[in-house]
Amino acid sequence: MNFIIDAAVKAVKHLYQTDVASAAIGLQETRKEFEGQITIVTFPFTKFSRKGPEQTANEIGEFLKNELTEVADFNVVKGFLNISIKDEYWINQLYTQILPDSFALAQPNGKKVMVEYSSPNTNKPLHLGHVRNNLLGYSVSQILEAAGYEVIKANLVNDRGIHICKSMLAWQKFGNGETPASSGLKGDHLVGKYYVLFDKAYKTQIEELKATGQTEDEAKKNAPFIKEAQQMLQKWEAGDTEVIDLWKTMNGWVYAGFAETYKQMGVNFDKYYYESDTYLLGKDIIDEGLQKGVFFKKPDGSVWIDLTADGLDEKLVLRSDGTSVYMTQDMGTAQLKYNDYHMDKSIYVVGNEQDYHFKVLFLILNKLGKAGADGLFHLSYGMVDLPSGKMKSREGTVVDADDLMAEMEATAKEQTEAMGKVDGFAEADKLQLYHTIGMGALKYFLLKVDPKKRLLFDPNESVDFQGHTGPFIQYTHARIKSVLSRADYQLDTNIVVTELAGVERDLIVLLTQFPDIIQSAANEYSPALIANYVYELAKVYNKFYHEKSILQAEDEVLKQFRLQLSAASAKVISKGMNLLGIDVPERM
RNA sequence: GCACUUGUAGCUCAAUUGGAUAGAGCACCUGACUACGGAUCAGGAGGUUAGGGGUUCGACUCCCUUCAAGUGCACCA
């Protein structure tokens, strides 16, 4: 729609002798209740025209109608200038822009972006919160790629620390040599089981100590299990072979389990970082910061940064004993990532409880003048809540990722069979379909919500398959495919109709917006924009489908036109859903 | 206590970033032709945008304030 903007700029210049920036032209979609497709808000120009908004709008409208052959007519309602573009223009858009394979395929912009997401701990299986993280990270990666970026999907695995030692210790004490092979338990679940066992035993010990007169705090520190876990961590850091071997073995089980979960979820990574490799990094940056005067040292030897001028606090960046804290590591890891890829942007998909941490981290890297510091972004998302409140692993109220996905497939199977839609499907195709639909419902449910908002999930009330849902959109796609195959559809960009019905025009207008939607979704890192767009598209298509007969169109030319329009819709629906990491079936 | 985030129909979410009469889905009610797939479509009902003040042609959106919820404020990660 740039040609409208350019012409509007020209209109203001010509009529009122004023230069306005093209960004100042507020183009918007014309609301349904009015005539036209494009609307210009003319209030801002009244100060140049020194006339009322209606008259200003009329003058600009008149100018545009004379200036642009594409403009068929215009009308003015209050200060709103509604422009009708000729059907010829929209039809031409369908054939020359939307139908070709190049549609919505951004030119590479020469920029690199890293998206770090998932970043699990290796002491327990993934839960619903991780699912949101993974889906967001993957989808944002797809969107950025579609917007022209070269994307590196990174996973920073938290594979060391006291929590890992807890699982290891409990396994040593209670495991009796249990392995995934011996018990048939998925590796991450097996390790998670011992993490829970540790916690139980630890709590028992705390109670025992309290019975002997110790305070809660004392008991927590003195319980034998926590001491043993801490000793184990020290041994790990010292490179003790027995501990390292156990650590490797148990992490191996977890990785096998994660691989399965990731596969089900349909996400993947280009690069893995392991905290066991990176946890000592960052100390050289401390020296650098001290030299540059960004950091300062306290008498006890600890190193800090003073961010009070930025409205934040003083923040510790190195302990008095010279060891790293979380911040130290993250500075080092940021540097490592940059050295590896020299990316222009670096996105961290991490929950909003770490907002403050990333605010500080990015500020520090900026103050140090680090390359790439401008491109840092924390994609902060809200927690997933259950009706009972927050998920708590110790209280057993977590929704397990594997269980959840299995349930979604089961529900998809139930619904599909109840409708009797898979008679004649091969068994393998059925399974594939249940997976596609179940995951489609789940992914869409989680992605349609603005990332930064917290999300309510009720496990008892199964995710809907009707209305504003993934399956609704998948269904629309399958339905289009069904019509196309009945008609033996072939791509043909030479069919000419001259006039559009209302729904047909609405549909094309919507289709032309797809590239812009991708760009805004990329700029805002928001899959929700794509999700809501694709839904709108599916809805308008269904309206079209009901109002207009395709196979029984009035004549052959019209039939072919509607087939092309249907094919274009199916393509955009499919591409849009793929940006969310959702597959669309040919039949369902 | 301080900081950040959120608050929109009974429920779950939108609102083109300051624009028109705040829109969808679920649930509820009514309807859809021996027609291309009824996981669909058309219609009804449902709102003091948490409350109050301000900024201006115009506010769900920006500012102030009160209230409610969440998160963070470790020499943990």
XYZ file of C-alpha atoms (C1' of nucleotides) in Angstrom:
665
model
C 0.000 0.000 0.000
C 3.027 2.213 -0.304
C 1.648 3.878 -3.392
C -1.254 5.240 -1.375
C 1.087 6.606 1.256
C 3.302 8.241 -1.347
C 0.315 9.798 -3.034
C -1.046 11.033 0.291
C 2.271 12.709 1.062
C 2.087 14.300 -2.333
C -1.480 15.408 -1.705
C -0.573 17.198 1.517
C 2.385 18.840 -0.179
C 0.324 19.937 -3.158
C -2.782 21.035 -1.266
C -1.258 22.540 1.880
C 2.385 23.161 0.944
C 3.558 21.013 3.845
C 6.028 18.140 3.921
C 4.895 15.217 6.028
C 6.844 12.031 6.661
C 5.320 8.945 5.129
C 5.261 7.421 8.620
C 2.831 10.178 9.591
C 0.212 8.855 7.183
C -1.933 6.625 9.309
C -3.207 3.951 6.962
C -5.622 1.452 8.352
C -8.049 -1.152 7.185
C -11.493 0.232 6.562
C -13.964 -1.063 9.098
C -16.497 -3.499 7.784
C -19.470 -1.209 8.228
C -18.091 1.332 5.756
C -17.452 1.330 2.027
C -13.809 0.920 0.959
C -10.694 -1.046 1.856
C -8.159 1.539 2.975
C -8.724 4.389 5.382
C -6.635 7.477 6.018
C -7.162 9.350 9.257
C -7.067 13.004 8.330
C -7.257 14.714 11.723
C -3.485 15.228 11.896
C -3.578 17.232 8.652
C -6.166 19.757 9.754
C -3.469 21.895 11.279
C -1.878 22.240 7.843
C -5.103 22.614 5.911
C -6.648 24.947 8.494
C -9.958 23.460 7.513
C -12.308 21.033 9.193
C -11.511 17.325 9.095
C -14.356 16.553 6.656
C -13.284 19.124 4.139
C -9.652 18.133 4.477
C -10.547 14.513 3.901
C -12.604 15.420 0.868
C -9.793 17.431 -0.660
C -7.232 14.696 -0.143
C -9.709 12.122 -1.445
C -10.337 14.137 -4.561
C -6.612 14.499 -5.152
C -5.982 10.773 -4.731
C -8.800 9.853 -7.074
C -7.312 12.014 -9.797
C -3.760 11.004 -9.049
C -4.119 7.232 -8.840
C -5.803 5.064 -11.426
C -6.221 2.343 -8.812
C -8.575 4.458 -6.763
C -12.161 3.823 -7.784
C -13.882 6.087 -5.328
C -13.825 7.490 -1.826
C -16.160 8.548 0.943
C -15.701 10.579 4.061
C -17.164 9.822 7.463
C -16.213 12.381 10.067
C -12.451 12.724 9.657
C -11.994 9.332 8.074
C -11.212 9.097 4.393
C -12.303 5.680 3.138
C -10.799 4.693 -0.186
C -12.156 2.075 -2.553
C -9.531 0.445 -4.700
C -10.601 -0.969 -8.053
C -11.329 -4.707 -8.190
C -8.888 -4.920 -11.048
C -6.103 -4.024 -8.628
C -7.016 -6.742 -6.145
C -7.435 -9.385 -8.828
C -4.065 -8.433 -10.173
C -2.563 -8.759 -6.692
C -3.903 -12.288 -6.434
C -2.360 -13.383 -9.713
C 0.919 -11.506 -9.672
C 1.757 -11.417 -5.964
C -0.059 -13.975 -3.874
C -0.179 -17.039 -6.105
C 3.509 -17.160 -7.110
C 5.686 -19.270 -4.832
C 7.763 -16.260 -3.936
C 4.860 -14.739 -1.979
C 5.742 -13.741 1.580
C 9.253 -15.028 1.050
C 11.413 -12.226 2.389
C 14.729 -11.521 0.755
C 17.599 -12.443 3.088
C 18.401 -9.264 5.000
C 21.977 -10.282 5.660
C 21.482 -10.272 9.407
C 22.086 -13.033 11.885
C 20.053 -13.647 14.977
C 20.485 -16.196 17.720
C 17.431 -17.439 19.561
C 18.219 -19.193 22.794
C 15.315 -21.178 24.159
C 14.353 -24.310 26.079
C 17.465 -24.268 28.291
C 16.341 -27.106 30.567
C 17.759 -28.407 33.827
C 18.898 -31.987 33.592
C 17.403 -33.094 36.882
C 13.765 -33.429 35.911
C 11.448 -33.837 32.935
C 9.927 -30.916 31.064
C 6.604 -29.499 32.170
C 3.966 -27.178 30.772
C 6.033 -24.071 31.479
C 8.849 -25.466 29.361
C 6.342 -26.263 26.644
C 5.407 -22.615 26.355
C 9.074 -21.689 26.245
C 9.894 -24.239 23.548
C 6.951 -23.380 21.351
C 7.663 -19.664 21.637
C 11.341 -20.086 20.879
C 10.782 -22.322 17.916
C 8.010 -20.197 16.469
C 9.923 -16.952 16.861
C 12.858 -18.604 15.092
C 10.617 -19.581 12.190
C 9.151 -16.099 12.026
C 12.547 -14.385 12.031
C 13.716 -16.684 9.277
C 10.640 -15.867 7.221
C 11.368 -12.193 7.801
C 14.787 -12.580 6.199
C 17.143 -13.324 9.073
C 19.645 -16.106 9.303
C 18.654 -17.823 12.531
C 20.693 -19.890 14.958
C 18.563 -21.820 17.432
C 20.559 -22.363 20.594
C 19.943 -24.429 23.701
C 21.918 -23.656 26.840
C 21.640 -26.776 28.942
C 21.872 -26.394 32.684
C 23.663 -29.662 33.281
C 25.541 -29.027 36.517
C 25.013 -27.734 40.000
C 23.599 -28.770 43.319
C 20.227 -29.816 41.909
C 21.853 -32.367 39.614
C 23.840 -33.727 42.537
C 20.621 -34.225 44.472
C 19.281 -36.616 41.848
C 22.635 -38.390 41.645
C 22.873 -38.832 45.379
C 19.350 -40.185 45.722
C 20.001 -42.614 42.900
C 23.150 -43.863 44.616
C 21.283 -44.391 47.853
C 17.942 -45.734 46.679
C 18.418 -46.668 43.057
C 19.577 -50.266 43.276
C 21.151 -49.788 39.888
C 17.906 -48.865 38.138
C 18.357 -47.718 34.536
C 15.918 -46.669 31.831
C 16.558 -50.036 30.187
C 15.904 -52.042 33.335
C 12.768 -50.195 34.388
C 11.387 -49.087 31.050
C 11.143 -45.574 32.422
C 11.979 -42.645 30.158
C 15.391 -41.304 31.173
C 14.379 -37.801 32.213
C 11.480 -39.174 34.228
C 13.740 -41.673 35.936
C 16.165 -38.965 37.002
C 13.284 -36.746 38.038
C 11.980 -39.546 40.227
C 15.193 -39.499 42.240
C 15.133 -35.743 42.490
C 11.770 -36.065 44.202
C 13.067 -38.890 46.392
C 15.924 -36.714 47.520
C 13.562 -33.980 48.506
C 11.403 -36.349 50.529
C 14.323 -37.868 52.393
C 15.812 -34.446 52.973
C 12.578 -33.183 54.463
C 12.395 -36.182 56.790
C 15.871 -35.413 58.018
C 14.968 -31.806 58.603
C 12.002 -32.853 60.720
C 14.185 -35.225 62.721
C 16.694 -32.472 63.448
C 13.949 -30.081 64.419
C 12.732 -32.678 66.901
C 16.138 -32.507 68.557
C 15.713 -28.804 69.095
C 17.302 -27.265 66.011
C 15.641 -24.362 64.236
C 14.286 -24.717 60.721
C 17.293 -22.891 59.255
C 19.799 -24.905 61.219
C 18.116 -28.151 60.298
C 18.157 -27.237 56.618
C 21.877 -26.623 56.769
C 22.789 -29.568 58.931
C 20.773 -32.354 57.341
C 23.227 -35.070 56.266
C 21.764 -35.334 52.769
C 22.317 -31.716 51.853
C 25.852 -31.930 53.156
C 26.514 -35.008 51.075
C 25.090 -33.293 48.001
C 27.367 -30.318 48.566
C 30.360 -32.612 48.956
C 29.396 -34.304 45.732
C 29.301 -30.966 43.977
C 32.797 -30.207 45.244
C 34.001 -33.544 43.984
C 32.404 -32.827 40.638
C 34.215 -29.516 40.434
C 37.449 -31.250 41.380
C 36.954 -33.703 38.540
C 36.474 -36.812 40.693
C 36.157 -39.637 38.166
C 33.502 -41.616 39.988
C 31.240 -38.608 40.345
C 31.896 -37.457 36.794
C 31.085 -40.913 35.439
C 27.782 -41.065 37.276
C 27.023 -37.532 36.154
C 27.693 -38.437 32.549
C 25.594 -41.557 32.755
C 22.583 -39.908 34.301
C 22.742 -36.870 32.037
C 22.891 -39.289 29.135
C 19.586 -40.779 30.232
C 18.071 -37.346 30.492
C 19.272 -36.315 27.044
C 17.732 -39.393 25.482
C 14.473 -38.501 27.191
C 14.615 -34.870 26.109
C 15.354 -35.868 22.539
C 12.112 -37.808 22.479
C 10.133 -34.929 23.970
C 11.639 -32.422 21.545
C 10.796 -34.704 18.676
C 7.177 -34.992 19.757
C 7.037 -31.269 20.214
C 8.587 -30.676 16.819
C 11.380 -28.377 17.947
C 15.107 -28.540 17.258
C 18.386 -26.717 17.750
C 21.419 -25.748 15.718
C 23.755 -25.329 18.646
C 23.965 -26.699 22.170
C 25.835 -24.932 24.940
C 26.429 -26.728 28.226
C 26.759 -24.923 31.469
C 29.409 -27.397 32.574
C 31.553 -25.781 29.863
C 30.543 -22.206 30.490
C 30.140 -21.850 34.256
C 33.667 -20.581 34.764
C 33.531 -18.030 31.976
C 33.262 -14.339 32.501
C 36.147 -13.693 34.862
C 38.226 -12.028 32.171
C 35.304 -9.662 31.627
C 35.501 -8.773 35.311
C 39.076 -7.602 34.813
C 38.086 -5.720 31.718
C 35.261 -4.014 33.593
C 37.524 -3.053 36.471
C 40.037 -1.550 34.082
C 37.346 0.406 32.286
C 35.981 1.615 35.590
C 32.590 0.054 34.956
C 32.978 -2.228 37.988
C 34.456 -1.502 41.383
C 35.996 -3.642 44.091
C 34.925 -3.640 47.697
C 37.450 -4.055 50.530
C 36.547 -7.732 50.916
C 37.537 -8.332 47.304
C 34.029 -8.736 45.867
C 33.312 -6.944 42.596
C 30.199 -4.847 41.971
C 28.549 -2.557 39.517
C 26.705 0.529 40.646
C 23.511 0.933 38.672
C 21.780 3.411 40.953
C 22.115 6.096 38.286
C 20.038 3.862 36.018
C 17.371 3.444 38.649
C 18.606 0.022 39.689
C 20.740 -1.174 42.590
C 24.304 -2.169 43.182
C 24.791 -5.629 41.807
C 27.401 -8.225 42.671
C 29.294 -9.600 39.700
C 32.049 -11.596 41.454
C 32.148 -13.108 44.937
C 34.747 -12.092 47.492
C 36.341 -15.541 47.179
C 36.789 -14.900 43.483
C 34.166 -17.356 42.259
C 31.495 -16.635 39.680
C 27.874 -15.825 40.237
C 25.063 -16.280 37.715
C 25.728 -12.841 36.268
C 29.423 -13.574 35.740
C 28.595 -16.708 33.797
C 25.996 -15.005 31.677
C 28.390 -12.238 30.711
C 30.902 -14.882 29.701
C 28.351 -16.905 27.790
C 27.134 -13.840 25.926
C 30.719 -13.205 24.872
C 31.179 -16.837 23.850
C 28.052 -16.786 21.732
C 29.148 -13.606 20.048
C 32.612 -14.957 19.341
C 31.043 -18.045 17.789
C 28.573 -16.335 15.481
C 29.000 -12.542 15.428
C 25.246 -12.232 15.295
C 23.434 -8.918 15.023
C 20.756 -9.879 17.482
C 20.582 -12.274 20.359
C 17.234 -13.288 21.789
C 16.811 -14.958 25.183
C 13.526 -16.785 25.592
C 13.247 -16.845 29.377
C 10.338 -16.443 31.788
C 9.490 -13.053 33.257
C 10.766 -13.919 36.708
C 14.181 -13.103 35.319
C 13.280 -9.662 33.959
C 15.543 -7.911 36.415
C 18.482 -10.189 35.751
C 18.417 -9.559 32.022
C 17.851 -5.859 32.429
C 21.060 -5.758 34.449
C 22.975 -8.123 32.171
C 22.195 -6.099 29.057
C 22.990 -2.857 30.812
C 26.361 -4.200 31.902
C 27.254 -5.428 28.426
C 26.256 -2.056 27.046
C 28.384 -0.186 29.540
C 31.304 -2.417 28.658
C 30.737 -1.459 25.047
C 30.531 -5.082 23.956
C 29.916 -5.754 20.283
C 26.370 -6.950 19.748
C 25.150 -5.411 22.991
C 22.586 -3.337 21.108
C 21.001 -6.454 19.677
C 20.251 -8.153 22.968
C 16.636 -8.862 23.748
C 14.922 -10.720 26.530
C 11.783 -12.360 25.171
C 10.045 -12.465 28.486
C 6.930 -14.549 28.777
C 4.374 -14.975 31.528
C 4.041 -17.986 33.738
C 1.552 -20.700 32.959
C -0.963 -20.925 35.775
C -3.338 -23.709 36.672
C -6.772 -22.948 38.081
C -5.318 -23.917 41.454
C -2.557 -21.374 41.022
C 1.092 -21.794 40.214
C 2.578 -25.148 39.284
C 4.721 -26.535 42.068
C 6.854 -29.557 41.422
C 7.162 -30.438 45.088
C 3.399 -30.461 45.509
C 2.924 -32.626 42.476
C 0.831 -30.045 40.656
C 3.014 -29.831 37.568
C 1.569 -30.723 34.214
C 4.119 -33.031 32.638
C 4.963 -32.259 29.015
C 4.979 -35.875 27.834
C 1.704 -36.682 29.575
C 0.091 -33.565 28.217
C 1.066 -34.305 24.625
C -0.150 -37.880 24.942
C -3.469 -36.650 26.297
C -3.853 -34.213 23.449
C -3.370 -36.981 20.929
C -5.855 -39.185 22.761
C -8.441 -36.422 22.704
C -7.809 -35.820 19.016
C -8.339 -39.499 18.366
C -11.557 -39.576 20.339
C -13.014 -36.556 18.570
C -11.968 -37.666 15.142
C -13.383 -41.143 15.549
C -16.611 -39.810 16.990
C -17.106 -37.850 13.800
C -16.348 -40.889 11.713
C -13.916 -38.998 9.566
C -11.081 -41.431 9.252
C -12.800 -44.403 7.684
C -10.557 -45.454 4.869
C -7.395 -44.071 6.449
C -4.421 -46.405 6.784
C -3.510 -47.071 10.408
C -0.232 -45.164 10.200
C -1.989 -42.175 8.639
C -4.494 -42.158 11.458
C -1.762 -41.993 14.083
C -0.039 -39.251 12.176
C -3.290 -37.330 11.969
C -4.057 -37.605 15.690
C -0.609 -36.261 16.413
C -1.050 -33.389 13.970
C -4.427 -32.395 15.361
C -3.602 -32.894 19.024
C -0.395 -30.897 18.779
C -2.138 -28.329 16.601
C -4.712 -27.746 19.329
C -2.100 -27.507 22.057
C 0.358 -25.314 20.185
C -2.289 -22.949 18.956
C -3.768 -22.660 22.418
C -0.408 -21.649 23.875
C 0.746 -19.417 21.039
C -2.357 -17.370 20.360
C -1.831 -15.486 23.602
C 0.506 -12.502 23.759
C 3.795 -13.946 25.146
C 4.151 -11.424 27.917
C 0.780 -12.225 29.412
C 0.394 -15.031 31.828
C -1.614 -17.935 30.653
C -4.271 -19.953 32.339
C -4.400 -23.645 31.603
C -7.094 -25.922 32.925
C -6.012 -29.541 32.522
C -9.484 -30.797 33.415
C -11.165 -28.799 30.723
C -9.648 -30.249 27.596
C -8.369 -27.813 25.010
C -11.126 -26.955 22.530
C -11.199 -28.197 18.966
C -13.862 -25.783 17.791
C -13.964 -22.055 17.319
C -10.770 -20.067 17.778
C -8.494 -23.111 17.757
C -5.785 -24.894 15.824
C -8.077 -27.692 14.589
C -10.532 -25.131 13.197
C -7.770 -23.725 11.028
C -6.498 -27.183 10.126
C -10.017 -28.158 9.163
C -10.337 -25.154 6.900
C -7.145 -26.174 5.161
C -8.252 -29.789 4.715
C -11.560 -28.610 3.356
C -9.924 -26.409 0.737
C -7.660 -29.267 -0.274
C -10.676 -31.466 -0.694
C -12.322 -29.039 -3.091
C -9.115 -28.542 -5.040
C -8.589 -32.227 -5.543
C -12.181 -32.685 -6.716
C -11.627 -30.051 -9.338
C -8.230 -31.325 -10.430
C -6.789 -27.962 -9.551
C -3.876 -26.542 -11.557
C -2.126 -23.254 -10.939
C -3.168 -20.835 -13.659
C -2.506 -17.137 -13.455
C -4.185 -16.181 -16.712
C -7.791 -16.427 -15.736
C -9.411 -13.054 -15.770
C -12.482 -11.974 -13.950
C -13.386 -8.310 -13.757
C -15.543 -8.012 -10.706
C -15.370 -9.245 -7.151
C -18.038 -10.150 -4.676
C -17.637 -8.640 -1.208
C -16.237 -11.743 0.476
C -13.872 -12.390 -2.390
C -12.455 -8.912 -2.088
C -12.201 -9.227 1.703
C -10.306 -12.455 1.267
C -7.791 -11.013 -1.179
C -7.273 -7.906 0.931
C -6.530 -10.134 3.886
C -4.143 -12.305 1.883
C -2.137 -9.296 0.730
C -1.435 -8.419 4.351
C 0.465 -11.610 5.105
C 3.987 -10.271 4.430
C 3.354 -7.254 6.659
C 2.049 -9.483 9.404
C 5.222 -11.552 9.271
C 7.324 -8.421 9.575
C 5.421 -7.109 12.571
C 5.513 -10.513 14.229
C 9.286 -10.530 13.695
C 9.689 -6.994 15.022
C 7.656 -7.754 18.097
C 8.771 -11.353 18.544
C 5.130 -12.315 18.769
C 3.733 -15.542 17.309
C 0.356 -14.386 18.629
C 0.108 -11.922 15.735
C 0.496 -14.752 13.235
C -1.938 -16.939 15.148
C -4.656 -14.302 15.177
C -4.093 -13.435 11.538
C -4.378 -17.020 10.354
C -7.545 -17.440 12.355
C -9.062 -14.365 10.767
C -8.106 -15.689 7.356
C -9.656 -19.091 7.994
C -12.809 -17.423 9.219
C -13.175 -15.224 6.159
C -12.464 -18.193 3.919
C -15.229 -20.199 5.566
C -17.608 -17.322 5.045
C -16.644 -17.220 1.385
C -17.064 -20.962 1.147
C -20.586 -20.771 2.471
C -21.654 -17.812 0.411
C -20.175 -18.828 -2.921
C -20.259 -22.138 -4.663
C -16.902 -23.035 -6.168
C -17.469 -26.188 -8.172
C -20.955 -25.037 -9.175
C -19.957 -21.484 -9.997
C -22.064 -19.626 -12.562
C -19.491 -20.105 -15.291
C -16.130 -21.729 -15.924
C -14.089 -18.543 -15.591
C -15.568 -17.801 -12.197
C -15.038 -21.374 -11.089
C -11.373 -21.205 -12.033
C -10.982 -17.873 -10.291
C -12.460 -19.221 -7.079
C -10.227 -22.256 -7.271
C -7.175 -20.019 -7.542
C -8.416 -17.941 -4.634
C -8.960 -21.090 -2.595
C -5.515 -22.421 -3.418
C -3.943 -19.109 -2.394
C -5.838 -19.208 0.902
C -4.722 -22.765 1.609
C -1.135 -21.808 0.929
C -1.134 -18.843 3.271
C -2.915 -20.817 5.979
C -0.335 -23.543 5.663
C 2.622 -21.153 5.705
C 1.207 -19.213 8.598
C 0.637 -22.327 10.655
C 4.146 -23.528 9.873
C 5.463 -20.314 11.369
C 3.790 -21.468 14.568
C 5.319 -24.900 14.231
C 1.937 -26.404 13.406
C 1.298 -28.838 10.566
C -1.849 -28.763 8.489
C -3.311 -32.029 7.174
C -4.562 -32.666 3.633
C -7.508 -34.565 5.039
C -8.964 -34.799 8.510
C 8.700 -1.663 51.979
C 10.917 -0.776 46.833
C 10.919 -2.192 41.503
C 8.760 -4.486 37.216
C 4.407 -6.746 34.871
C -0.774 -7.522 34.394
C -6.188 -6.065 35.101
C -11.188 -5.687 28.727
C -18.405 -9.803 28.182
C -19.823 -15.377 33.034
C -14.923 -17.906 31.050
C -10.427 -17.707 27.458
C -8.449 -13.956 24.421
C -8.305 -9.510 20.365
C -8.289 -4.325 19.384
C -3.757 -2.094 13.012
C 0.592 0.926 18.815
C -3.618 7.657 20.156
C -8.685 6.833 15.836
C -14.941 5.566 13.842
C -20.555 2.399 17.524
C -14.315 -1.872 22.047
C -14.265 -7.202 18.545
C -13.767 -12.977 18.409
C -14.251 -17.929 20.548
C -16.372 -20.989 24.535
C -20.866 -21.493 27.297
C -26.436 -19.977 26.606
C -30.741 -19.054 22.954
C -32.622 -19.104 17.501
C -31.866 -20.492 12.536
C -28.971 -22.832 7.771
C -31.900 -25.143 0.813
C -31.786 -33.512 -0.603
C -25.225 -28.280 -2.926
C -18.204 -28.338 -3.142
C -16.501 -31.602 4.212
C -21.817 -29.215 9.825
C -14.483 -29.619 13.569
C -18.787 -25.081 9.300
C -22.030 -20.699 8.551
C -25.978 -16.723 9.811
C -28.347 -14.289 13.950
C -29.568 -13.072 19.441
C -28.168 -11.900 24.279
C -23.866 -10.444 27.087
C -19.251 -4.078 28.557
C -18.995 2.113 33.574
C -12.154 -1.483 29.364
C -10.651 -2.618 38.028
C -12.053 2.700 40.481
C -10.984 8.034 40.323
C -8.510 12.264 38.135
C -5.635 14.481 34.023
C -3.454 15.393 28.861
C -6.543 16.530 23.423
C -10.138 17.171 18.029
C -10.213 11.839 19.953
C -7.872 7.454 25.465
C -8.532 0.220 26.467
C -3.898 2.592 24.746
C -0.092 8.168 27.379
C 0.549 10.711 32.669
C -0.923 10.843 38.125
C -3.457 8.201 41.981
C -6.139 4.200 44.584
C -7.312 -1.019 44.513
C -6.398 -6.254 43.100
C -3.185 -10.228 41.219
C 1.681 -12.043 39.751
C 7.021 -11.771 39.751
C 11.642 -9.955 41.444
C 14.555 -7.505 45.317
C 20.842 -13.877 47.799
C 28.406 -13.453 47.788
C 21.456 -19.308 44.528
C 20.965 -20.532 39.336
